[in-house]
């Protein structure tokens, strides 16, 4: 678990991060969201001591990070950045093995671990192991970057706009994969982005930063409730706020428990209301069938119900 | 439709590999090299070593005809081989062959001409031969430019070939060789002195610039001071710098006479080495800093974020990524050191410059050449060796 306690960072007399107090529970994804220059990276970099706070403290698993020397601390925390930063003169396998090698693992253990990780991030080990970074596409390079961060199996992952430089399709693919990996490994992830859709797609909790201050925090649905504060409205855009809110609500909650007529378009029960709206628009239908799954008994989703909570 | 075969046939020649970009330049240089001795003369004769030489006829004979034919043929070979990109290295080798044949022709001509002259007479290559040598070197350089390298093949073959010619005594008639034979021990000590001056200055400059560059890497003010100093030295004329160093060093030696045993004094190698080293600071420090910064800030951030130590970053990122750039600076500095060491003779520092300045004093062209040729050769060798090392490291990545 990460805990920021009244953390401030000043450059000159300007507080770039200003008295931020924030908890990131074990096993959750916390997204730091804010405009460019709002202090997201600075806040994140205080966790692995790439930046030292001017005041306040950062705790990881209850221990002040300054109690551990920076190198040891960083080897226990995965770190992924937008520019990836693969070492250009090392092959993919060596890049992934960076931290295990620093930790002095045996060669055989490293080799198995590298193949395991490449497979985990969706790169066939046989094809990619011996490539140099310049032989990878942007998406493949960032997959390697993710594998490198996961190499020594750190419980904590810091990700600074890791997908921002990728095209929208690749970005969505990697977001989905990150969620899968998160579900499989249960890592605690602190994720920085300025992309609101990405934040909603990934976050268990969102922390909104504005000019270095924590302006709002909560689960996506809480954050976008009616009457939310000005910073959130600015960030998500007044006119599209309602639309983003739909993305935070599951469709099954407002489906009426009645048997759907057979010819209605089918919406998966775990879909969001935004997806429901999209399906209605594309199918030209004002009703959708939601088939039963798990505890949900199945039902029908009405256009009228959809527009009401928004 | 019946037109088709004709069209295909017409397009056939275009399918053959077109001559590389270098073909024109190399061909032109080789042709000019072949012509130069005929236009500007092969041989000069002087009544003795101090009087100025006059153009002389080449006394033709069968041996000489053979050597001259070999020279012309080799020039033609350079021109032809350069028309195929794959054969450019062979064109470079042919240029070395042409150079050796050219010198052999001049050597044989000198030998024959001296037989008919007085024993005091001296024979030397005329302008045409020097120009042709320069043109051949340029042709070889163009051949190598295509693959982005220095003409190492040309240099190696030319050195071997000329060494062979010297060993067989074929060039003994040339006055420079005569002069060298007469001053064997002096030449050798001047050569080793020159190496010591250049090597000493380079070592000293490295000892200063390596630690300072490493420190300056993350200290902007130290970097500004270092580069300001290095730039400042470049502005002072070299002789003036040597002169400026004489005073303080003489004072030091007077203060601690023991220093004299180490060669430290106002006159001699010490001020020369210090002065040369001062000039090497700029190429060394700027290339060291540039090389250490080849690893981008994003890369360094990633490395630190993984928990690499600063020493690890230096060893695993900065050095391997920056070798090429740093060696480039070392190359410039080493060649500069060899050149600047010539001036050391002016303040009693020895080296090949002594022969040059003695020659100037006596107005003896051969003596000047005897000093200059090894300097040129040494520069080319140092440059070539470091270039090979540099490209070797780039391939290794
Ligand atoms: N080393 C530094 N020295 C001075 N100012 C800095 C330094 N690092 C960051 N800042 C300033 O702190 C502010 C916040 O920077 P930070 O990188 O945390 O923003 P960010 O929210 O990550 O922005 P982006 O989305 O553009 O990455 C910026 O105004 C930046 O100029
Ligand atoms: Mg940032």
Tab-separated table of C-alpha atoms in Angstrom, chain A residues 25-218:
chain	number	residue	atom	x	y	z
A	25	UNK	CA	-4.964	0.372	-1.162
A	26	UNK	CA	-3.177	-2.924	-1.839
A	27	UNK	CA	-4.055	-4.533	-5.130
A	28	UNK	CA	-5.882	-1.531	-6.559
A	29	UNK	CA	-5.247	0.657	-9.570
A	30	UNK	CA	-5.101	4.326	-8.654
A	31	UNK	CA	-5.042	6.744	-11.563
A	32	UNK	CA	-3.502	10.186	-11.105
A	33	UNK	CA	-5.377	12.421	-13.510
A	34	UNK	CA	-4.654	16.043	-14.304
A	35	UNK	CA	-3.643	18.534	-16.909
A	36	UNK	CA	-0.088	18.869	-18.126
A	37	UNK	CA	2.033	20.453	-15.408
A	38	UNK	CA	-0.378	19.619	-12.591
A	39	UNK	CA	2.323	17.654	-10.746
A	40	UNK	CA	1.316	14.058	-11.522
A	41	UNK	CA	4.783	12.839	-12.454
A	42	UNK	CA	6.375	14.686	-9.572
A	43	UNK	CA	3.974	13.077	-7.106
A	44	UNK	CA	4.576	9.615	-8.559
A	45	UNK	CA	8.335	10.000	-8.641
A	46	UNK	CA	8.386	10.640	-4.913
A	47	UNK	CA	7.333	7.016	-4.377
A	48	UNK	CA	10.595	5.613	-5.774
A	49	UNK	CA	12.640	8.598	-4.625
A	50	UNK	CA	13.458	9.950	-8.066
A	51	UNK	CA	12.163	13.135	-6.417
A	52	UNK	CA	12.431	13.825	-2.690
A	53	UNK	CA	9.555	15.630	-0.972
A	54	UNK	CA	10.175	19.104	0.476
A	55	UNK	CA	7.701	18.321	3.242
A	56	UNK	CA	5.518	15.405	4.306
A	57	UNK	CA	6.352	11.755	3.738
A	58	UNK	CA	5.589	8.803	1.538
A	59	UNK	CA	4.982	5.375	3.047
A	60	UNK	CA	5.087	2.071	1.207
A	61	UNK	CA	3.630	-0.790	3.243
A	62	UNK	CA	3.802	1.407	6.302
A	63	UNK	CA	7.517	2.167	5.903
A	64	UNK	CA	8.807	5.625	5.100
A	65	UNK	CA	10.534	5.314	1.708
A	66	UNK	CA	13.501	7.321	2.961
A	67	UNK	CA	14.296	4.439	5.319
A	68	UNK	CA	15.466	2.340	2.351
A	69	UNK	CA	18.351	3.400	0.125
A	70	UNK	CA	17.091	4.554	-3.278
A	71	UNK	CA	18.567	1.730	-5.396
A	72	UNK	CA	17.210	-1.059	-3.213
A	73	UNK	CA	13.846	0.680	-3.025
A	74	UNK	CA	13.614	1.093	-6.822
A	75	UNK	CA	14.550	-2.505	-7.522
A	76	UNK	CA	11.429	-3.466	-5.589
A	77	UNK	CA	9.112	-1.128	-7.504
A	78	UNK	CA	8.228	-1.547	-11.185
A	79	UNK	CA	8.658	1.618	-13.258
A	80	UNK	CA	7.223	2.263	-16.729
A	81	UNK	CA	7.501	5.599	-18.567
A	82	UNK	CA	6.031	7.104	-21.705
A	83	UNK	CA	9.319	7.105	-23.634
A	84	UNK	CA	9.816	3.446	-22.580
A	85	UNK	CA	13.584	3.938	-22.248
A	86	UNK	CA	14.705	0.506	-23.417
A	87	UNK	CA	18.498	0.291	-23.531
A	88	UNK	CA	19.218	0.449	-27.266
A	89	UNK	CA	22.360	-1.692	-27.190
A	90	UNK	CA	20.734	-4.552	-25.277
A	91	UNK	CA	18.509	-7.249	-26.687
A	92	UNK	CA	14.907	-7.548	-25.500
A	93	UNK	CA	15.823	-10.406	-23.145
A	94	UNK	CA	18.638	-8.401	-21.533
A	95	UNK	CA	16.369	-5.385	-21.190
A	96	UNK	CA	13.703	-7.424	-19.443
A	97	UNK	CA	16.370	-8.967	-17.206
A	98	UNK	CA	17.664	-5.582	-15.986
A	99	UNK	CA	16.405	-5.780	-12.422
A	100	UNK	CA	16.873	-9.540	-11.903
A	101	UNK	CA	20.481	-9.063	-12.988
A	102	UNK	CA	20.911	-6.175	-10.586
A	103	UNK	CA	19.495	-8.456	-7.894
A	104	UNK	CA	21.991	-11.156	-8.838
A	105	UNK	CA	19.639	-13.915	-9.955
A	106	UNK	CA	21.132	-17.011	-11.595
A	107	UNK	CA	21.215	-17.077	-15.383
A	108	UNK	CA	18.839	-20.034	-15.696
A	109	UNK	CA	16.235	-18.459	-13.436
A	110	UNK	CA	16.496	-15.200	-15.377
A	111	UNK	CA	16.036	-16.965	-18.715
A	112	UNK	CA	12.855	-18.756	-17.630
A	113	UNK	CA	11.508	-15.599	-16.056
A	114	UNK	CA	12.139	-13.562	-19.230
A	115	UNK	CA	10.240	-16.031	-21.402
A	116	UNK	CA	7.408	-16.177	-18.881
A	117	UNK	CA	7.110	-12.377	-18.889
A	118	UNK	CA	7.292	-11.964	-22.651
A	119	UNK	CA	4.437	-14.439	-22.920
A	120	UNK	CA	2.517	-12.553	-20.216
A	121	UNK	CA	2.703	-9.260	-22.125
A	122	UNK	CA	1.718	-10.967	-25.358
A	123	UNK	CA	5.069	-11.258	-27.120
A	124	UNK	CA	6.096	-14.686	-28.398
A	125	UNK	CA	9.456	-15.293	-26.628
A	126	UNK	CA	11.015	-17.151	-29.538
A	127	UNK	CA	10.386	-14.279	-31.912
A	128	UNK	CA	11.179	-11.330	-29.684
A	129	UNK	CA	13.783	-12.460	-27.156
A	130	UNK	CA	16.806	-11.694	-29.325
A	131	UNK	CA	15.611	-8.528	-31.012
A	132	UNK	CA	17.098	-5.115	-30.429
A	133	UNK	CA	14.758	-2.285	-29.368
A	134	UNK	CA	15.008	-0.594	-32.774
A	135	UNK	CA	13.473	-3.726	-34.275
A	136	UNK	CA	10.238	-3.250	-32.303
A	137	UNK	CA	7.113	-1.189	-32.993
A	138	UNK	CA	6.057	1.395	-30.404
A	139	UNK	CA	3.441	-0.940	-28.953
A	140	UNK	CA	5.834	-3.888	-28.794
A	141	UNK	CA	8.471	-1.706	-27.152
A	142	UNK	CA	6.018	-0.634	-24.447
A	143	UNK	CA	5.061	-4.290	-23.881
A	144	UNK	CA	8.744	-4.983	-23.300
A	145	UNK	CA	8.837	-1.968	-20.983
A	146	UNK	CA	5.971	-3.474	-19.003
A	147	UNK	CA	7.692	-6.879	-18.903
A	148	UNK	CA	10.864	-5.207	-17.637
A	149	UNK	CA	8.940	-3.492	-14.859
A	150	UNK	CA	7.336	-6.796	-13.823
A	151	UNK	CA	10.563	-8.808	-14.051
A	152	UNK	CA	11.431	-9.150	-10.387
A	153	UNK	CA	7.749	-9.504	-9.474
A	154	UNK	CA	7.492	-6.223	-7.537
A	155	UNK	CA	4.240	-5.804	-5.593
A	156	UNK	CA	4.029	-2.187	-6.722
A	157	UNK	CA	4.019	-0.678	-10.215
A	158	UNK	CA	4.462	2.984	-11.143
A	159	UNK	CA	3.328	3.848	-14.656
A	160	UNK	CA	3.813	7.375	-16.023
A	161	UNK	CA	1.660	7.881	-19.132
A	162	UNK	CA	2.875	4.549	-20.496
A	163	UNK	CA	0.450	4.411	-23.403
A	164	UNK	CA	0.257	8.101	-24.350
A	165	UNK	CA	2.541	7.849	-27.353
A	166	UNK	CA	0.630	4.950	-28.920
A	167	UNK	CA	-2.180	5.027	-31.483
A	168	UNK	CA	-5.723	4.677	-30.072
A	169	UNK	CA	-6.166	1.062	-31.143
A	170	UNK	CA	-2.881	-0.118	-29.670
A	171	UNK	CA	-3.572	1.935	-26.563
A	172	UNK	CA	-6.964	0.275	-25.953
A	173	UNK	CA	-5.382	-3.137	-26.534
A	174	UNK	CA	-2.687	-2.466	-23.965
A	175	UNK	CA	-5.196	-1.041	-21.475
A	176	UNK	CA	-7.228	-4.219	-21.726
A	177	UNK	CA	-4.091	-6.274	-21.290
A	178	UNK	CA	-2.989	-4.271	-18.288
A	179	UNK	CA	-6.371	-4.954	-16.668
A	180	UNK	CA	-5.967	-8.664	-17.341
A	181	UNK	CA	-2.439	-8.676	-15.940
A	182	UNK	CA	-3.672	-6.734	-12.929
A	183	UNK	CA	-6.445	-9.241	-12.359
A	184	UNK	CA	-3.960	-12.134	-12.602
A	185	UNK	CA	-1.171	-10.671	-10.485
A	186	UNK	CA	-2.990	-8.387	-8.053
A	187	UNK	CA	-0.292	-5.698	-8.218
A	188	UNK	CA	-0.842	-2.296	-6.670
A	189	UNK	CA	-0.621	0.155	-9.560
A	190	UNK	CA	-0.189	3.920	-9.516
A	191	UNK	CA	-0.956	5.097	-13.038
A	192	UNK	CA	-0.485	8.627	-14.384
A	193	UNK	CA	-2.468	9.886	-17.356
A	194	UNK	CA	-4.087	13.017	-18.730
A	195	UNK	CA	-6.513	10.992	-20.849
A	196	UNK	CA	-9.911	10.844	-19.073
A	197	UNK	CA	-11.140	7.827	-21.036
A	198	UNK	CA	-8.014	5.929	-20.114
A	199	UNK	CA	-8.530	6.882	-16.477
A	200	UNK	CA	-12.114	5.602	-16.501
A	201	UNK	CA	-11.119	2.438	-18.333
A	202	UNK	CA	-8.461	1.477	-15.800
A	203	UNK	CA	-9.108	3.048	-12.433
A	204	UNK	CA	-10.374	1.550	-9.224
A	205	UNK	CA	-9.891	5.039	-7.824
A	206	UNK	CA	-9.105	8.291	-9.574
A	207	UNK	CA	-7.158	11.093	-7.923
A	208	UNK	CA	-7.551	14.427	-9.680
A	209	UNK	CA	-4.640	16.847	-9.386
A	210	UNK	CA	-4.946	20.537	-10.116
A	211	UNK	CA	-1.952	22.821	-9.773
A	212	UNK	CA	-0.301	20.419	-7.385
A	213	UNK	CA	-3.314	19.994	-5.118
A	214	UNK	CA	-5.493	16.943	-4.795
A	215	UNK	CA	-8.767	18.358	-6.171
A	216	UNK	CA	-10.936	15.237	-5.959
A	217	UNK	CA	-10.653	11.513	-5.461
A	218	UNK	CA	-12.881	8.494	-5.483
